[in-house]
Amino acid sequence: MAKLTKRSDDYSQWYNELVITADLAENSAVRGCMVIKPYGYAIWEKMQQELDRMFKETGHVNAYFPLFIPKSFFSKEASHVDGFAKECAVVTHYRLKNDPDGNGVIVDPDAKLEEELIVRPTSETIIWSTYKNWIQSYRDLPIKCNQWANVVRWEMRTRLFLRTTEFLWQEGHTAHETKQEAIDETETMVQVYANFAEQFMAMPVLQGVKTANERFAGALETYTIEALMQDGKALQSGTSHFLGQNFAKAFDVKFATKEGTEEYVWASSWGVSTRLMGALVMAHSDDFGLVLPPKLAPIQVAIVPIYKSEEELNKISVVVNEIVAKLKKRGISVKYDNSDNRKPGWKFAQYELQGVPLRLAVGPRDIANNTVEVARRDTLTKEVVSIDGVDAYVADLLETIQENIYKKALDFRTENTTEVNSYEEFKEVLNNKGGFVMAHWNGSAEIEQKIKDETKATIRCILLNGDKTPGKCMVTGEPSAQRVVFARAY
RNA sequence: CGGGAUGUAGCGCAGUCUGGUAGCGUACUCGUCUGGGGGGCGAGGGGUCGCAAGUUCAAAUCUUGUCAUCCCGACCA
């Protein structure tokens, strides 16, 4: 297998090669759609597992809504249509037939649907048309549903995990009695995402709200978590939307209050997608391959035996099997790779490429000395330690690695966050350094657009708990309430 | 949808200009020596050259058409 392109040579090629060679995903026969391979899917499953647990802890339940949405539902919320209309796949027919000219099958023109169906790009409309039937009184509220699903957005250009035509995600949709309750829910969920990103992905994120330009189609407020990739570009990694009463009004969802009056329901929606896989890859990995945080690694420890003869392997296996049993007892996922069709050197390189946090090697020398060689993926360092107590050692080390890669990412972000006070300085930092640029802005959509047109940088968010010192807009000199976060983004 | 490029073995590519036996690397199969960082040697299997028409004694190579993919731009989680 050839060496990866270096990040410094071509970051985007490095990413593409890494996703494929680490066996996470590949392009499929369908344009813009990917095949998530077992190793990549195993990481996604671990993400799902943790997120699902966090959703349930915060009072949510899972449900499932249809893939298809009647076209008429879509037109009910005006800004929502505007946002998604350009990227919707549409089902127009329900039957094929044999081509009378003998060229395989064709769409049967007699099987045209009376009402065309949209393949969901997101499910607000189908869900709110359903919630209408579920909600009569305040006693029916709140409703806090999540669904794990696939969605389709017909993108022009796609990249594995970062932007694909079909992708997997979860979408939470909640209905509340009061405005404040819906806002609280929106904020709770962006906090859940931030906790997940930091504690499990070891990826520091900024929390903030989007400007009107960047807001979700149909939302009154969009909260976001923004992560910084190693090439200095930002990646929106999760969003949580306060939808106000927009969808309740569009679908006529009202409830009877305690006082006997009738009110529209307040709503939120929130989601993260397989894009998180892209974030995970770009946050930690290096020129040797993937670096996975132990908490999300499908294999936390790989053990490679080094032997000449079969009897030597048997001796090693006895010792290794004990180690495996002890590690499993601690809940550590371990793979003893005693396959004989690859050489140790090949296995070392392979586990490195796939980001396995720890690799143990056991050979005749170790058997003689009662030792094992422990290699860390994050630092690429090796140590020889005693087999006695190796399980405790490994358990500690996995925690250390989790912390270390988080710290490394956090240091990187700190180094690549720059305050600027003039538009000149702003452009200079963007072009020469990248990263998050903290600058004052007058709050107008026009200036935001002008900056985007001139520099390709967008406002990633307005920090929830950032520095609130006022200043002057870097472009117009007008008053600004606080600095906002700019960056070039994926 | 605009600009650029590419379709030849599972993968990566050469061969195309100048038409004449289908090639290389890697992967795969068998044997053997090996094994503490992507092994060595020997033997072997695998391709209607994207598809369709045309020119020619002869087309991967020339002509026309067509399909697909990738990269760069506008859209986006």
XYZ file of C-alpha atoms (C1' of nucleotides) in Angstrom:
567
model
C 0.000 0.000 0.000
C 1.341 3.365 -0.995
C 2.051 6.078 1.538
C -0.575 8.681 2.207
C -0.289 12.117 0.694
C 1.035 14.432 3.398
C -1.346 16.936 4.964
C 1.083 19.724 4.177
C 1.191 18.759 0.488
C -2.527 18.492 -0.186
C -4.864 18.407 2.769
C -7.947 17.555 0.825
C -6.272 14.699 -1.039
C -4.903 13.433 2.261
C -8.459 13.314 3.600
C -9.853 11.487 0.571
C -7.083 8.910 0.588
C -7.315 8.375 4.307
C -11.044 7.708 4.314
C -10.550 5.085 1.624
C -7.334 3.434 2.755
C -8.429 3.275 6.394
C -11.448 1.369 5.088
C -14.056 3.790 6.413
C -16.013 4.316 3.198
C -15.846 4.309 -0.562
C -17.625 5.864 -3.485
C -20.516 3.843 -4.795
C -22.018 3.151 -8.180
C -24.500 5.915 -7.403
C -23.177 9.387 -7.988
C -22.669 11.295 -4.782
C -23.610 8.365 -2.578
C -21.114 6.469 -0.469
C -20.785 2.978 0.867
C -19.915 3.107 4.541
C -17.699 0.092 5.094
C -17.828 -2.092 8.207
C -14.926 -0.380 9.966
C -16.352 3.078 9.331
C -19.836 1.961 10.247
C -18.536 0.515 13.519
C -17.343 4.012 14.473
C -20.710 5.488 13.482
C -22.452 2.853 15.596
C -20.398 3.866 18.613
C -21.338 7.497 18.012
C -24.989 6.508 17.695
C -24.853 4.472 20.851
C -23.530 7.338 22.969
C -25.759 9.976 21.440
C -28.792 7.769 21.787
C -27.995 7.264 25.450
C -27.611 11.025 25.923
C -30.912 11.714 24.162
C -32.735 9.253 26.360
C -31.132 10.687 29.487
C -32.544 14.064 28.494
C -36.046 12.650 28.153
C -36.322 11.786 24.491
C -37.811 8.739 22.801
C -37.154 7.275 19.378
C -39.734 6.960 16.621
C -39.726 6.623 12.870
C -41.400 8.743 10.201
C -41.673 8.082 6.442
C -38.940 8.577 3.889
C -41.436 10.145 1.484
C -43.135 13.467 1.986
C -46.111 14.618 -0.081
C -45.115 17.607 -2.143
C -47.950 19.718 -0.792
C -46.583 19.433 2.770
C -43.462 21.127 1.651
C -45.088 24.269 0.385
C -46.717 25.004 3.733
C -43.769 26.728 5.381
C -42.468 29.335 2.969
C -38.861 29.788 4.066
C -38.492 26.049 4.539
C -39.402 25.474 0.871
C -36.973 28.177 -0.216
C -34.186 26.513 1.693
C -34.635 23.002 0.404
C -36.454 23.194 -2.927
C -33.249 23.282 -4.977
C -31.947 19.999 -3.624
C -34.925 17.669 -3.446
C -35.204 14.290 -5.115
C -38.755 13.751 -6.337
C -40.642 10.502 -6.874
C -42.974 10.867 -9.823
C -43.828 7.275 -10.798
C -44.463 4.019 -9.010
C -43.875 1.358 -11.658
C -41.463 0.158 -14.315
C -42.214 -1.942 -17.333
C -40.307 -3.785 -20.029
C -39.227 -1.510 -22.837
C -41.225 -2.476 -25.920
C -38.017 -1.808 -27.924
C -36.234 -4.403 -25.849
C -33.852 -2.047 -24.043
C -34.384 -3.347 -20.531
C -36.901 -1.555 -18.337
C -38.399 1.902 -18.610
C -40.566 4.029 -16.345
C -44.192 3.178 -17.048
C -45.753 6.453 -18.199
C -49.156 5.179 -17.061
C -47.916 4.921 -13.496
C -47.607 8.611 -12.744
C -48.308 9.583 -9.136
C -51.168 11.985 -8.624
C -49.200 13.788 -5.979
C -45.468 13.618 -6.305
C -43.443 12.571 -3.278
C -40.316 14.288 -2.010
C -37.534 12.154 -0.603
C -37.030 13.773 2.806
C -34.162 16.253 3.030
C -35.322 16.703 6.658
C -38.575 15.734 8.323
C -40.133 18.822 9.912
C -43.102 18.820 7.559
C -44.084 15.171 7.780
C -43.558 15.219 11.530
C -45.590 18.357 12.155
C -48.402 17.024 10.016
C -48.333 14.019 12.345
C -48.008 16.027 15.553
C -51.207 17.800 14.610
C -53.009 14.535 15.320
C -51.124 13.871 18.509
C -51.696 17.194 20.196
C -54.988 18.521 21.534
C -54.256 19.762 25.012
C -51.364 20.953 27.145
C -51.571 17.495 28.696
C -50.165 16.081 25.444
C -47.047 18.233 25.732
C -44.145 18.144 25.550
C -43.448 15.670 22.760
C -39.777 14.857 22.466
C -39.111 12.447 19.597
C -35.909 11.572 17.867
C -35.430 9.500 14.770
C -32.383 7.830 13.292
C -32.769 7.989 9.548
C -31.300 8.623 6.137
C -32.014 11.830 4.251
C -31.306 12.986 0.710
C -30.081 16.387 -0.403
C -29.146 16.628 -4.055
C -25.785 18.324 -3.727
C -23.748 19.482 -6.724
C -20.429 18.375 -5.338
C -19.910 15.712 -2.759
C -17.128 14.433 -0.528
C -17.089 11.269 1.520
C -18.800 11.912 4.872
C -18.512 15.706 4.630
C -21.187 16.098 2.015
C -22.958 13.204 0.335
C -26.249 13.081 -1.500
C -27.667 10.562 0.919
C -26.483 10.656 4.496
C -27.351 9.149 7.844
C -28.316 11.276 10.783
C -30.582 11.707 13.718
C -33.192 14.395 13.885
C -34.954 15.370 17.078
C -38.320 17.122 16.851
C -39.934 18.503 19.937
C -43.205 20.254 20.689
C -43.709 22.488 23.708
C -46.287 24.520 25.548
C -44.209 27.665 25.942
C -41.651 29.598 24.023
C -39.193 29.408 26.881
C -39.500 25.648 27.141
C -38.724 25.275 23.425
C -35.737 27.584 23.724
C -34.505 25.637 26.763
C -34.795 22.436 24.765
C -32.869 23.940 21.851
C -30.101 25.047 24.189
C -30.037 21.745 26.053
C -29.497 19.848 22.841
C -26.705 22.016 21.522
C -25.080 21.442 24.903
C -25.558 17.685 24.497
C -23.826 17.886 21.132
C -20.984 19.907 22.570
C -20.540 17.417 25.395
C -20.534 14.540 22.956
C -18.007 16.200 20.684
C -15.662 17.033 23.527
C -16.007 13.968 25.722
C -16.267 11.245 23.090
C -14.815 12.662 19.896
C -12.141 14.552 21.874
C -12.942 17.476 19.637
C -13.298 20.940 21.169
C -16.194 22.937 19.746
C -17.460 26.482 19.893
C -21.100 26.940 20.806
C -23.035 29.822 19.426
C -25.944 31.028 17.362
C -26.039 31.502 13.611
C -26.666 34.796 11.899
C -29.888 35.182 9.915
C -28.039 34.328 6.685
C -26.800 31.016 8.013
C -29.946 30.050 9.863
C -31.890 26.850 9.132
C -34.738 27.350 6.684
C -37.794 27.839 8.869
C -36.017 28.507 12.173
C -36.084 31.627 14.328
C -32.738 30.785 15.846
C -30.095 28.204 14.964
C -27.565 27.084 17.568
C -24.433 25.381 16.319
C -21.297 23.620 17.388
C -18.315 24.575 15.261
C -15.074 22.642 15.182
C -11.744 23.636 13.701
C -10.059 21.229 11.296
C -6.298 20.882 10.980
C -6.204 22.865 7.737
C -7.662 25.872 9.523
C -11.165 25.506 8.117
C -14.257 25.342 10.289
C -16.733 22.503 10.211
C -20.300 22.890 11.375
C -20.738 19.696 13.325
C -24.227 19.857 14.778
C -27.174 22.219 14.857
C -30.155 22.802 17.098
C -33.021 25.006 15.947
C -35.626 27.021 17.765
C -38.521 26.907 15.309
C -40.893 29.207 17.157
C -44.455 28.565 16.059
C -43.637 28.486 12.353
C -44.376 24.830 11.783
C -47.271 24.785 14.224
C -48.864 27.582 12.222
C -48.071 25.941 8.887
C -49.668 22.670 10.006
C -52.251 24.187 12.323
C -51.054 22.513 15.488
C -52.851 24.105 18.435
C -53.421 23.008 21.980
C -55.868 23.859 24.717
C -54.189 25.618 27.636
C -55.059 25.146 31.299
C -56.996 28.368 31.058
C -59.061 26.998 28.212
C -57.584 29.191 25.498
C -56.089 27.848 22.285
C -52.401 28.374 21.432
C -49.975 27.321 18.771
C -47.322 24.837 19.847
C -43.647 25.858 20.160
C -41.045 23.729 18.429
C -37.405 22.729 18.210
C -35.429 20.413 15.949
C -31.825 19.282 16.126
C -29.478 16.951 14.320
C -26.046 15.531 13.766
C -25.035 13.419 10.815
C -22.372 11.150 9.394
C -20.543 14.385 8.767
C -19.260 13.861 12.306
C -17.189 11.042 10.825
C -15.440 13.556 8.612
C -14.903 15.816 11.603
C -13.433 12.961 13.576
C -10.989 12.113 10.786
C -9.870 15.688 10.260
C -9.636 16.620 13.919
C -6.938 14.171 15.018
C -5.396 12.151 12.230
C -1.838 12.513 10.952
C 0.296 11.648 7.937
C 0.463 8.010 9.039
C -3.285 7.580 9.097
C -6.282 7.774 11.330
C -6.031 8.673 15.013
C -9.160 7.617 16.874
C -10.177 8.622 20.373
C -10.325 5.443 22.493
C -13.965 6.067 23.388
C -15.027 5.729 19.750
C -12.453 3.256 18.444
C -14.075 -0.024 17.345
C -10.832 -1.753 18.316
C -9.109 -0.114 21.266
C -6.217 -2.538 21.496
C -4.712 -4.708 18.761
C -2.327 -7.471 19.751
C 0.215 -8.738 17.231
C 2.161 -11.933 17.884
C 5.696 -12.252 16.550
C 6.789 -15.810 15.909
C 8.656 -18.154 13.625
C 7.186 -21.544 14.228
C 3.736 -22.740 15.052
C 4.804 -23.894 18.510
C 6.204 -20.461 19.199
C 2.836 -18.990 18.209
C 1.090 -21.439 20.508
C 3.239 -20.372 23.444
C 2.572 -16.733 22.690
C -1.153 -17.361 22.297
C -1.404 -18.820 25.784
C 0.019 -15.617 27.238
C -1.945 -13.334 24.920
C -5.238 -15.062 25.595
C -4.829 -14.258 29.269
C -4.194 -10.621 28.440
C -7.232 -10.578 26.148
C -9.434 -12.030 28.894
C -8.231 -9.458 31.410
C -8.770 -6.562 29.005
C -12.237 -7.743 28.058
C -13.128 -7.977 31.718
C -12.404 -4.260 31.931
C -14.678 -3.585 28.970
C -11.820 -2.879 26.598
C -12.350 -3.985 23.007
C -9.348 -5.970 21.907
C -8.381 -7.826 18.764
C -5.774 -10.551 18.860
C -4.536 -10.666 15.300
C -2.965 -14.092 14.970
C -3.734 -14.365 11.263
C -0.809 -15.862 9.405
C -1.400 -14.264 6.034
C 0.164 -10.948 7.021
C 3.573 -10.201 8.460
C 3.932 -8.245 11.723
C 5.277 -5.188 9.930
C 2.257 -5.103 7.680
C -0.073 -5.382 10.664
C 1.705 -2.572 12.507
C 1.256 -0.284 9.543
C -2.336 -1.328 9.050
C -3.451 -0.703 12.639
C -1.670 2.602 12.512
C -3.531 3.522 9.348
C -6.813 2.548 10.977
C -6.163 4.564 14.112
C -6.215 1.781 16.695
C -5.229 3.650 19.884
C -2.946 0.963 21.331
C -0.995 -1.891 19.821
C 0.632 -4.637 21.842
C 3.323 -6.842 20.342
C 4.298 -10.110 21.960
C 7.266 -12.145 20.727
C 9.713 -14.736 22.025
C 11.769 -12.068 23.779
C 8.696 -10.915 25.668
C 7.770 -14.433 26.655
C 11.276 -14.903 28.051
C 11.149 -11.601 29.960
C 7.459 -11.604 30.921
C 6.992 -8.339 29.016
C 4.921 -6.854 26.238
C 5.617 -3.985 23.872
C 2.987 -1.242 24.028
C 2.783 1.258 21.152
C 0.657 4.417 21.362
C -1.014 5.628 18.187
C -1.378 9.253 19.266
C 2.294 9.826 20.104
C 3.801 6.960 18.038
C 5.890 6.016 21.060
C 6.680 2.515 22.293
C 7.368 1.098 25.718
C 8.145 -2.357 27.039
C 6.137 -3.140 30.162
C 5.648 -6.123 32.433
C 2.793 -8.452 31.570
C 1.699 -8.392 35.206
C -0.814 -5.611 35.539
C -0.746 -4.818 31.856
C -4.545 -4.596 31.859
C -4.551 -1.774 34.391
C -1.720 -0.104 32.516
C -3.643 -0.287 29.250
C -6.855 0.987 30.836
C -5.027 4.023 32.234
C -3.237 4.632 28.998
C -6.483 4.639 27.011
C -7.785 7.397 29.266
C -4.535 9.287 28.892
C -4.783 9.051 25.116
C -8.372 10.290 25.140
C -7.283 13.310 27.189
C -4.128 13.888 25.205
C -5.760 14.079 21.800
C -8.404 16.414 23.181
C -5.724 18.639 24.621
C -3.795 18.574 21.368
C -6.883 19.623 19.419
C -7.678 22.306 21.977
C -4.135 23.704 21.817
C -4.373 23.744 18.049
C -7.607 25.679 18.205
C -6.207 28.143 20.725
C -3.181 28.767 18.510
C -5.432 29.199 15.509
C -7.932 31.600 17.004
C -7.001 35.189 16.302
C -8.531 38.506 17.314
C -8.343 41.163 14.644
C -9.354 44.820 14.668
C -9.219 45.836 11.029
C -10.479 44.390 7.776
C -6.903 44.408 6.425
C -5.696 42.381 9.361
C -8.697 40.093 8.937
C -7.810 39.260 5.334
C -4.164 38.827 6.185
C -4.928 36.307 8.949
C -7.387 34.423 6.760
C -4.912 34.069 3.938
C -1.784 33.324 5.911
C -2.971 31.533 8.996
C -6.597 30.507 8.721
C -8.515 29.297 11.731
C -11.134 31.159 13.710
C -10.945 34.901 13.406
C -12.682 36.960 16.085
C -13.817 40.299 14.778
C -16.374 43.012 15.292
C -19.264 43.268 12.862
C -22.138 45.715 12.614
C -24.803 43.016 12.605
C -26.036 43.611 9.064
C -26.604 40.882 6.506
C -25.175 43.139 3.789
C -21.772 43.471 5.414
C -21.747 39.763 6.224
C -22.396 39.015 2.552
C -19.783 41.501 1.402
C -17.178 39.854 3.614
C -18.189 36.436 2.288
C -17.951 37.580 -1.326
C -14.577 39.207 -0.802
C -12.883 36.665 1.445
C -14.935 33.426 1.311
C -15.139 33.613 5.103
C -18.489 33.334 6.847
C -19.677 34.049 10.336
C -19.589 30.633 11.932
C -21.423 31.748 15.021
C -21.972 34.360 17.654
C -20.617 32.783 20.827
C -23.094 32.026 23.593
C -20.623 32.689 26.359
C -17.953 34.702 24.630
C -16.383 38.019 25.461
C -19.125 40.657 25.399
C -16.849 43.654 25.066
C -18.303 46.073 22.513
C -16.248 47.550 19.688
C -16.424 48.849 16.141
C -17.280 46.913 13.005
C -14.045 46.107 11.164
C -15.613 47.059 7.830
C -17.877 50.025 8.545
C -16.667 51.305 11.918
C -20.222 51.145 13.223
C -20.841 49.954 16.791
C -20.656 46.220 17.468
C -21.979 44.524 20.588
C -19.373 41.768 20.627
C -16.848 39.953 18.455
C -18.202 37.170 16.260
C -16.420 34.087 14.940
C -15.388 34.155 11.299
C -13.743 31.343 9.321
C -13.583 29.708 5.974
C -15.679 26.619 6.308
C -16.469 23.249 4.801
C -25.002 24.417 -15.221
C -19.854 26.746 -16.831
C -14.229 25.489 -17.121
C -10.457 21.313 -17.080
C -9.224 16.156 -17.275
C -9.814 10.843 -17.388
C -12.124 5.912 -18.842
C -6.952 -0.325 -20.616
C -6.703 -6.889 -15.068
C -9.560 -6.091 -8.206
C -6.665 -1.336 -7.496
C -2.884 2.284 -9.569
C -0.961 3.230 -14.346
C 1.998 2.864 -19.363
C 0.900 1.992 -24.422
C -2.750 6.169 -28.301
C 1.020 11.235 -31.262
C 3.503 7.467 -35.725
C -2.762 1.570 -36.529
C 0.317 -4.520 -36.806
C 1.212 -10.588 -30.694
C -2.304 -6.669 -24.364
C 2.014 -4.523 -20.950
C 4.069 -2.700 -15.897
C 3.441 -2.124 -10.506
C 0.434 -3.954 -6.804
C -3.170 -7.412 -5.181
C -4.482 -12.700 -5.991
C -2.976 -18.477 -6.339
C 0.946 -22.328 -5.477
C 5.877 -23.527 -3.597
C 9.905 -22.071 -0.629
C 12.958 -19.297 2.647
C 11.068 -15.939 6.246
C 8.703 -13.203 10.615
C 10.517 -7.295 16.657
C 7.919 -1.684 11.201
C 4.330 -2.355 4.958
C 9.474 -9.389 3.282
C 12.923 -12.266 -0.570
C 13.126 -15.858 -4.567
C 10.579 -19.079 -8.171
C 6.156 -20.398 -10.803
C 0.975 -19.264 -12.167
C -4.163 -17.284 -13.160
C -6.847 -12.962 -14.564
C -8.554 -7.769 -19.470
C -15.057 -8.052 -25.325
C -9.012 -1.598 -23.856
C -16.350 2.736 -21.026
C -20.224 1.953 -24.961
C -21.890 2.463 -30.256
C -21.163 3.378 -35.229
C -17.491 4.443 -39.064
C -12.460 4.357 -41.867
C -8.943 0.154 -42.817
C -6.357 -6.060 -44.971
C -5.848 -4.751 -39.709
C -8.269 -0.179 -34.397
C -6.732 0.327 -27.259
C -4.475 3.586 -31.115
C -7.716 7.345 -36.447
C -13.095 9.750 -37.099
C -18.011 10.745 -35.204
C -21.450 10.071 -31.554
C -22.679 8.627 -26.685
C -22.311 7.338 -21.470
C -19.765 7.700 -16.970
C -16.379 9.434 -13.358
C -12.997 12.922 -11.130
C -11.060 17.982 -10.297
C -12.039 23.569 -10.221
C -16.400 27.332 -9.653
C -21.998 28.925 -8.054
C -25.462 25.783 -3.611
C -25.140 23.266 1.049
C -25.134 19.751 7.293
